[in-house]
PDB file of C-alpha atoms in Angstrom:
ATOM      1  CA  UNK A   1     -25.743  -4.323 -30.209  1.00  0.00           C
ATOM      2  CA  UNK A   2     -27.792  -2.517 -27.700  1.00  0.00           C
ATOM      3  CA  UNK A   3     -26.299  -0.323 -24.696  1.00  0.00           C
ATOM      4  CA  UNK A   4     -27.564  -0.743 -21.461  1.00  0.00           C
ATOM      5  CA  UNK A   5     -26.234   0.694 -18.272  1.00  0.00           C
ATOM      6  CA  UNK A   6     -26.776  -1.005 -15.051  1.00  0.00           C
ATOM      7  CA  UNK A   7     -25.280   0.243 -11.783  1.00  0.00           C
ATOM      8  CA  UNK A   8     -24.789  -1.544  -8.255  1.00  0.00           C
ATOM      9  CA  UNK A   9     -27.579   0.406  -6.364  1.00  0.00           C
ATOM     10  CA  UNK A  10     -30.631  -1.454  -5.993  1.00  0.00           C
ATOM     11  CA  UNK A  11     -28.906  -4.751  -6.293  1.00  0.00           C
ATOM     12  CA  UNK A  12     -29.501  -6.831  -3.224  1.00  0.00           C
ATOM     13  CA  UNK A  13     -27.288  -9.884  -1.936  1.00  0.00           C
ATOM     14  CA  UNK A  14     -28.387 -13.595  -2.204  1.00  0.00           C
ATOM     15  CA  UNK A  15     -27.095 -15.936   0.103  1.00  0.00           C
ATOM     16  CA  UNK A  16     -24.785 -18.473  -0.869  1.00  0.00           C
ATOM     17  CA  UNK A  17     -26.144 -22.028  -1.550  1.00  0.00           C
ATOM     18  CA  UNK A  18     -24.099 -23.482   0.771  1.00  0.00           C
ATOM     19  CA  UNK A  19     -25.623 -20.699   3.043  1.00  0.00           C
ATOM     20  CA  UNK A  20     -21.650 -19.323   4.555  1.00  0.00           C
ATOM     21  CA  UNK A  21     -22.061 -15.727   2.510  1.00  0.00           C
ATOM     22  CA  UNK A  22     -23.364 -13.601   0.348  1.00  0.00           C
ATOM     23  CA  UNK A  23     -23.315 -12.268  -3.222  1.00  0.00           C
ATOM     24  CA  UNK A  24     -24.530  -9.456  -5.210  1.00  0.00           C
ATOM     25  CA  UNK A  25     -25.737 -10.701  -8.488  1.00  0.00           C
ATOM     26  CA  UNK A  26     -24.659  -7.971 -10.834  1.00  0.00           C
ATOM     27  CA  UNK A  27     -26.181  -9.645 -14.385  1.00  0.00           C
ATOM     28  CA  UNK A  28     -27.090 -12.873 -15.405  1.00  0.00           C
ATOM     29  CA  UNK A  29     -29.066 -14.413 -18.035  1.00  0.00           C
ATOM     30  CA  UNK A  30     -32.072 -14.630 -17.309  1.00  0.00           C
ATOM     31  CA  UNK A  31     -31.949 -12.063 -14.848  1.00  0.00           C
ATOM     32  CA  UNK A  32     -32.296 -13.206 -11.548  1.00  0.00           C
ATOM     33  CA  UNK A  33     -32.605 -16.534 -12.407  1.00  0.00           C
ATOM     34  CA  UNK A  34     -30.068 -17.916  -9.501  1.00  0.00           C
ATOM     35  CA  UNK A  35     -32.322 -16.238  -6.661  1.00  0.00           C
ATOM     36  CA  UNK A  36     -35.545 -17.460  -8.504  1.00  0.00           C
ATOM     37  CA  UNK A  37     -34.612 -21.130  -8.713  1.00  0.00           C
ATOM     38  CA  UNK A  38     -33.892 -21.158 -12.168  1.00  0.00           C
ATOM     39  CA  UNK A  39     -30.681 -22.299 -14.497  1.00  0.00           C
ATOM     40  CA  UNK A  40     -28.469 -19.581 -15.764  1.00  0.00           C
ATOM     41  CA  UNK A  41     -26.803 -19.104 -19.396  1.00  0.00           C
ATOM     42  CA  UNK A  42     -24.389 -16.603 -17.597  1.00  0.00           C
ATOM     43  CA  UNK A  43     -24.180 -14.788 -14.339  1.00  0.00           C
ATOM     44  CA  UNK A  44     -21.945 -11.712 -13.378  1.00  0.00           C
ATOM     45  CA  UNK A  45     -21.547 -11.398  -9.163  1.00  0.00           C
ATOM     46  CA  UNK A  46     -19.599  -9.506  -6.951  1.00  0.00           C
ATOM     47  CA  UNK A  47     -18.728 -11.838  -3.811  1.00  0.00           C
ATOM     48  CA  UNK A  48     -18.011 -10.628  -0.344  1.00  0.00           C
ATOM     49  CA  UNK A  49     -15.551 -13.535   1.190  1.00  0.00           C
ATOM     50  CA  UNK A  50     -15.090 -12.998   4.972  1.00  0.00           C
ATOM     51  CA  UNK A  51     -13.817 -16.042   6.108  1.00  0.00           C
ATOM     52  CA  UNK A  52     -12.217 -19.431   4.663  1.00  0.00           C
ATOM     53  CA  UNK A  53     -14.683 -22.274   3.824  1.00  0.00           C
ATOM     54  CA  UNK A  54     -15.842 -24.145   1.037  1.00  0.00           C
ATOM     55  CA  UNK A  55     -17.675 -22.517  -2.347  1.00  0.00           C
ATOM     56  CA  UNK A  56     -20.692 -23.828  -3.375  1.00  0.00           C
ATOM     57  CA  UNK A  57     -21.285 -26.224  -6.180  1.00  0.00           C
ATOM     58  CA  UNK A  58     -22.579 -25.485  -9.572  1.00  0.00           C
ATOM     59  CA  UNK A  59     -22.488 -28.511 -11.542  1.00  0.00           C
ATOM     60  CA  UNK A  60     -22.220 -28.117 -15.433  1.00  0.00           C
ATOM     61  CA  UNK A  61     -20.446 -24.499 -14.559  1.00  0.00           C
ATOM     62  CA  UNK A  62     -17.450 -23.172 -15.756  1.00  0.00           C
ATOM     63  CA  UNK A  63     -16.069 -20.363 -13.017  1.00  0.00           C
ATOM     64  CA  UNK A  64     -14.148 -17.719 -13.715  1.00  0.00           C
ATOM     65  CA  UNK A  65     -12.835 -15.612 -10.038  1.00  0.00           C
ATOM     66  CA  UNK A  66     -10.843 -12.610  -9.698  1.00  0.00           C
ATOM     67  CA  UNK A  67      -9.816 -10.838  -6.579  1.00  0.00           C
ATOM     68  CA  UNK A  68     -11.206  -7.136  -7.027  1.00  0.00           C
ATOM     69  CA  UNK A  69     -10.300  -5.914  -3.270  1.00  0.00           C
ATOM     70  CA  UNK A  70      -8.258  -7.522  -0.231  1.00  0.00           C
ATOM     71  CA  UNK A  71      -5.497  -9.345   0.881  1.00  0.00           C
ATOM     72  CA  UNK A  72      -5.977 -12.182  -1.443  1.00  0.00           C
ATOM     73  CA  UNK A  73      -7.031 -15.914  -1.234  1.00  0.00           C
ATOM     74  CA  UNK A  74      -6.048 -19.062  -2.203  1.00  0.00           C
ATOM     75  CA  UNK A  75      -8.703 -22.073  -3.779  1.00  0.00           C
ATOM     76  CA  UNK A  76      -7.969 -25.415  -2.910  1.00  0.00           C
ATOM     77  CA  UNK A  77      -9.501 -27.620  -5.576  1.00  0.00           C
ATOM     78  CA  UNK A  78     -10.692 -31.361  -5.735  1.00  0.00           C
ATOM     79  CA  UNK A  79     -10.557 -33.053  -9.185  1.00  0.00           C
ATOM     80  CA  UNK A  80     -12.840 -35.959  -9.823  1.00  0.00           C
ATOM     81  CA  UNK A  81     -11.752 -39.625 -10.151  1.00  0.00           C
ATOM     82  CA  UNK A  82      -8.849 -39.344  -7.719  1.00  0.00           C
ATOM     83  CA  UNK A  83      -6.928 -36.497  -9.086  1.00  0.00           C
ATOM     84  CA  UNK A  84      -4.516 -35.208  -6.363  1.00  0.00           C
ATOM     85  CA  UNK A  85      -5.638 -31.534  -5.074  1.00  0.00           C
ATOM     86  CA  UNK A  86      -4.592 -28.557  -6.646  1.00  0.00           C
ATOM     87  CA  UNK A  87      -4.722 -24.960  -4.875  1.00  0.00           C
ATOM     88  CA  UNK A  88      -4.887 -21.634  -7.107  1.00  0.00           C
ATOM     89  CA  UNK A  89      -3.653 -18.369  -5.838  1.00  0.00           C
ATOM     90  CA  UNK A  90      -5.351 -15.001  -5.840  1.00  0.00           C
ATOM     91  CA  UNK A  91      -2.655 -12.569  -4.470  1.00  0.00           C
ATOM     92  CA  UNK A  92      -2.771  -9.697  -6.303  1.00  0.00           C
ATOM     93  CA  UNK A  93      -5.370  -7.323  -7.536  1.00  0.00           C
ATOM     94  CA  UNK A  94      -7.335  -8.630 -10.919  1.00  0.00           C
ATOM     95  CA  UNK A  95      -5.652 -11.927 -10.344  1.00  0.00           C
ATOM     96  CA  UNK A  96      -8.170 -14.338 -11.512  1.00  0.00           C
ATOM     97  CA  UNK A  97      -8.399 -18.173 -11.730  1.00  0.00           C
ATOM     98  CA  UNK A  98     -10.869 -20.452 -13.883  1.00  0.00           C
ATOM     99  CA  UNK A  99     -12.051 -23.966 -12.229  1.00  0.00           C
ATOM    100  CA  UNK A 100     -14.896 -26.545 -13.386  1.00  0.00           C
ATOM    101  CA  UNK A 101     -18.146 -25.420 -10.785  1.00  0.00           C
ATOM    102  CA  UNK A 102     -18.842 -29.405 -10.269  1.00  0.00           C
ATOM    103  CA  UNK A 103     -15.403 -29.594  -8.453  1.00  0.00           C
ATOM    104  CA  UNK A 104     -15.221 -28.921  -4.188  1.00  0.00           C
ATOM    105  CA  UNK A 105     -13.233 -25.630  -3.746  1.00  0.00           C
ATOM    106  CA  UNK A 106     -12.646 -24.338  -0.512  1.00  0.00           C
ATOM    107  CA  UNK A 107     -11.252 -20.697  -0.106  1.00  0.00           C
ATOM    108  CA  UNK A 108      -8.365 -19.841   2.244  1.00  0.00           C
ATOM    109  CA  UNK A 109      -7.749 -16.316   3.527  1.00  0.00           C
ATOM    110  CA  UNK A 110      -4.015 -14.831   3.506  1.00  0.00           C
ATOM    111  CA  UNK A 111      -4.841 -11.652   5.253  1.00  0.00           C
ATOM    112  CA  UNK A 112      -8.506 -10.508   5.884  1.00  0.00           C
ATOM    113  CA  UNK A 113     -11.367 -10.314   4.015  1.00  0.00           C
ATOM    114  CA  UNK A 114     -12.039 -10.237   0.117  1.00  0.00           C
ATOM    115  CA  UNK A 115     -14.248  -9.202  -2.525  1.00  0.00           C
ATOM    116  CA  UNK A 116     -14.240 -11.781  -5.406  1.00  0.00           C
ATOM    117  CA  UNK A 117     -15.607 -10.674  -9.019  1.00  0.00           C
ATOM    118  CA  UNK A 118     -17.535 -13.885 -10.498  1.00  0.00           C
ATOM    119  CA  UNK A 119     -18.436 -15.040 -13.779  1.00  0.00           C
ATOM    120  CA  UNK A 120     -19.764 -18.089 -14.300  1.00  0.00           C
ATOM    121  CA  UNK A 121     -21.278 -19.765 -17.203  1.00  0.00           C
ATOM    122  CA  UNK A 122     -23.321 -22.970 -18.377  1.00  0.00           C
ATOM    123  CA  UNK A 123     -20.639 -25.009 -20.125  1.00  0.00           C
ATOM    124  CA  UNK A 124     -23.168 -26.910 -22.340  1.00  0.00           C
ATOM    125  CA  UNK A 125     -24.871 -23.702 -23.723  1.00  0.00           C
ATOM    126  CA  UNK A 126     -22.175 -20.827 -23.686  1.00  0.00           C
ATOM    127  CA  UNK A 127     -18.215 -19.888 -23.000  1.00  0.00           C
ATOM    128  CA  UNK A 128     -17.199 -16.748 -21.721  1.00  0.00           C
ATOM    129  CA  UNK A 129     -13.640 -14.859 -20.989  1.00  0.00           C
ATOM    130  CA  UNK A 130     -12.723 -12.083 -18.162  1.00  0.00           C
ATOM    131  CA  UNK A 131     -10.251  -9.539 -19.333  1.00  0.00           C
ATOM    132  CA  UNK A 132      -9.203  -6.920 -17.486  1.00  0.00           C
ATOM    133  CA  UNK A 133      -8.656  -3.286 -19.211  1.00  0.00           C
ATOM    134  CA  UNK A 134      -6.481  -0.870 -17.806  1.00  0.00           C
ATOM    135  CA  UNK A 135      -6.272   2.881 -19.074  1.00  0.00           C
ATOM    136  CA  UNK A 136      -8.553   4.892 -21.097  1.00  0.00           C
ATOM    137  CA  UNK A 137      -9.566   4.064 -24.837  1.00  0.00           C
ATOM    138  CA  UNK A 138      -9.338   0.036 -24.264  1.00  0.00           C
ATOM    139  CA  UNK A 139     -12.141  -1.829 -26.120  1.00  0.00           C
ATOM    140  CA  UNK A 140     -13.576  -5.670 -26.778  1.00  0.00           C
ATOM    141  CA  UNK A 141     -15.523  -6.168 -29.485  1.00  0.00           C
ATOM    142  CA  UNK A 142     -18.275  -9.017 -29.266  1.00  0.00           C
ATOM    143  CA  UNK A 143     -18.140 -12.331 -31.393  1.00  0.00           C
ATOM    144  CA  UNK A 144     -20.696 -12.505 -33.703  1.00  0.00           C
ATOM    145  CA  UNK A 145     -24.083 -13.587 -31.794  1.00  0.00           C
ATOM    146  CA  UNK A 146     -22.119 -12.309 -28.690  1.00  0.00           C
ATOM    147  CA  UNK A 147     -22.150  -9.865 -26.233  1.00  0.00           C
ATOM    148  CA  UNK A 148     -19.522  -7.979 -24.113  1.00  0.00           C
ATOM    149  CA  UNK A 149     -20.765  -6.659 -20.699  1.00  0.00           C
ATOM    150  CA  UNK A 150     -18.566  -4.424 -18.583  1.00  0.00           C
ATOM    151  CA  UNK A 151     -18.672  -3.989 -14.827  1.00  0.00           C
ATOM    152  CA  UNK A 152     -16.108  -0.791 -13.444  1.00  0.00           C
ATOM    153  CA  UNK A 153     -14.178  -1.996 -10.342  1.00  0.00           C
ATOM    154  CA  UNK A 154     -12.195   1.301  -9.656  1.00  0.00           C
ATOM    155  CA  UNK A 155     -12.019   4.567 -11.267  1.00  0.00           C
TER     156      UNK A 155
END
């Protein structure tokens, strides 16, 4: 598998679909697809969440969000079909939650702004997992036909 190094330098924030904030797209397939209005297979991004409010809808996309920095947040999800709403809490650094991008979700900040790391994948064409590795000498291997992407949040 080829190895490529990408840094956040030179990445520019892109507006959220709902206009309530911005995201720095770290990597995607195809590269820059979302900002060009094209559907993506997968996407990694860092979002600065400065206030309570709704998340953008991503029909057909599975989302995993991880608290990268800040005082925490709660995600209030509205499942379809009349199921009761549910709340996912991200209260400590590197806590994560997964949910369907077609479900309306609203964020409630616990103690000021947060930075969120996001993994999104088109569920009809791919699957993905988000892992936090701590310490030296840790690694992940890609499944046949797969890929491993690494983003260093600290250290």
